[in-house]
Coordinates of C-alpha atoms in Angstrom, one line a residue:
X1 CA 2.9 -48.5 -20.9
X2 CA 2.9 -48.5 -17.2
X3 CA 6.7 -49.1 -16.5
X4 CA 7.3 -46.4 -18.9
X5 CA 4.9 -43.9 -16.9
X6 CA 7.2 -45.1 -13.6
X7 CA 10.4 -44.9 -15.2
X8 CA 9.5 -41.1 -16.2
X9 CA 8.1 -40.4 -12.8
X10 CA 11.5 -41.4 -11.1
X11 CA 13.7 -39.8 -14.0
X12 CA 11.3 -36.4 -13.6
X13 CA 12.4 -36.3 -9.8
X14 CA 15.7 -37.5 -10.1
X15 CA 16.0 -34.3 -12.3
X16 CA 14.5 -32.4 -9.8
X17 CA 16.5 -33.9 -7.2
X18 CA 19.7 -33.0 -8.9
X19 CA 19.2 -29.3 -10.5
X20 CA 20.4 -27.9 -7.2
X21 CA 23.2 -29.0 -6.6
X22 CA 24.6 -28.3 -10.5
X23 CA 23.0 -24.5 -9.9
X24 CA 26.8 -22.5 -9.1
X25 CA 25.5 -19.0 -9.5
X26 CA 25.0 -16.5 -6.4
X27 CA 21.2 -16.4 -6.6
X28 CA 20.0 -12.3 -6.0
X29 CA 16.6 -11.5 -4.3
X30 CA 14.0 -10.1 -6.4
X31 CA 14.9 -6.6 -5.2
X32 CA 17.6 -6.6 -7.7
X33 CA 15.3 -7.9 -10.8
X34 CA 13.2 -4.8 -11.1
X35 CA 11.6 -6.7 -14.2
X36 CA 11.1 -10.0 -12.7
X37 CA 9.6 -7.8 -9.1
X38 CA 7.3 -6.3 -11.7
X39 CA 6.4 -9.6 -13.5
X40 CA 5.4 -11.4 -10.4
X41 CA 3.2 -8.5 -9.5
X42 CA 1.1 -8.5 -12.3
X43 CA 0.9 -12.5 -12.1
X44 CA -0.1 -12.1 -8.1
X45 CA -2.7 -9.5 -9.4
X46 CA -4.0 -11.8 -11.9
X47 CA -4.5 -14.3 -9.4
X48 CA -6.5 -12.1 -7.2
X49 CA -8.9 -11.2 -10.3

């Protein structure tokens, strides 16, 4: 059970450590995602309350 726990823990940031660099896209600022600008709003409100 515990080298299974390890092996996911290294395979969950080797994933991590890999996205990146397999992400091609031009990545926009939120300024251009009217509906994502709006989404994180309401979540940083929600965090306030």
């Amino acid at each position: 059970n515990k080298h299974g726990g390890v092996l996911a823990l290294i395979f969950s940031i080797l994933i991590l450590a890999i996205i990146p660099l397999l992400h091609t896209s031009k990545q926009r600022s939120m300024s251009f995602r009217p509906f994502s600008q709006c989404l994180f709003w309401i979540l940083a409100a929600n965090l306030l309350i």
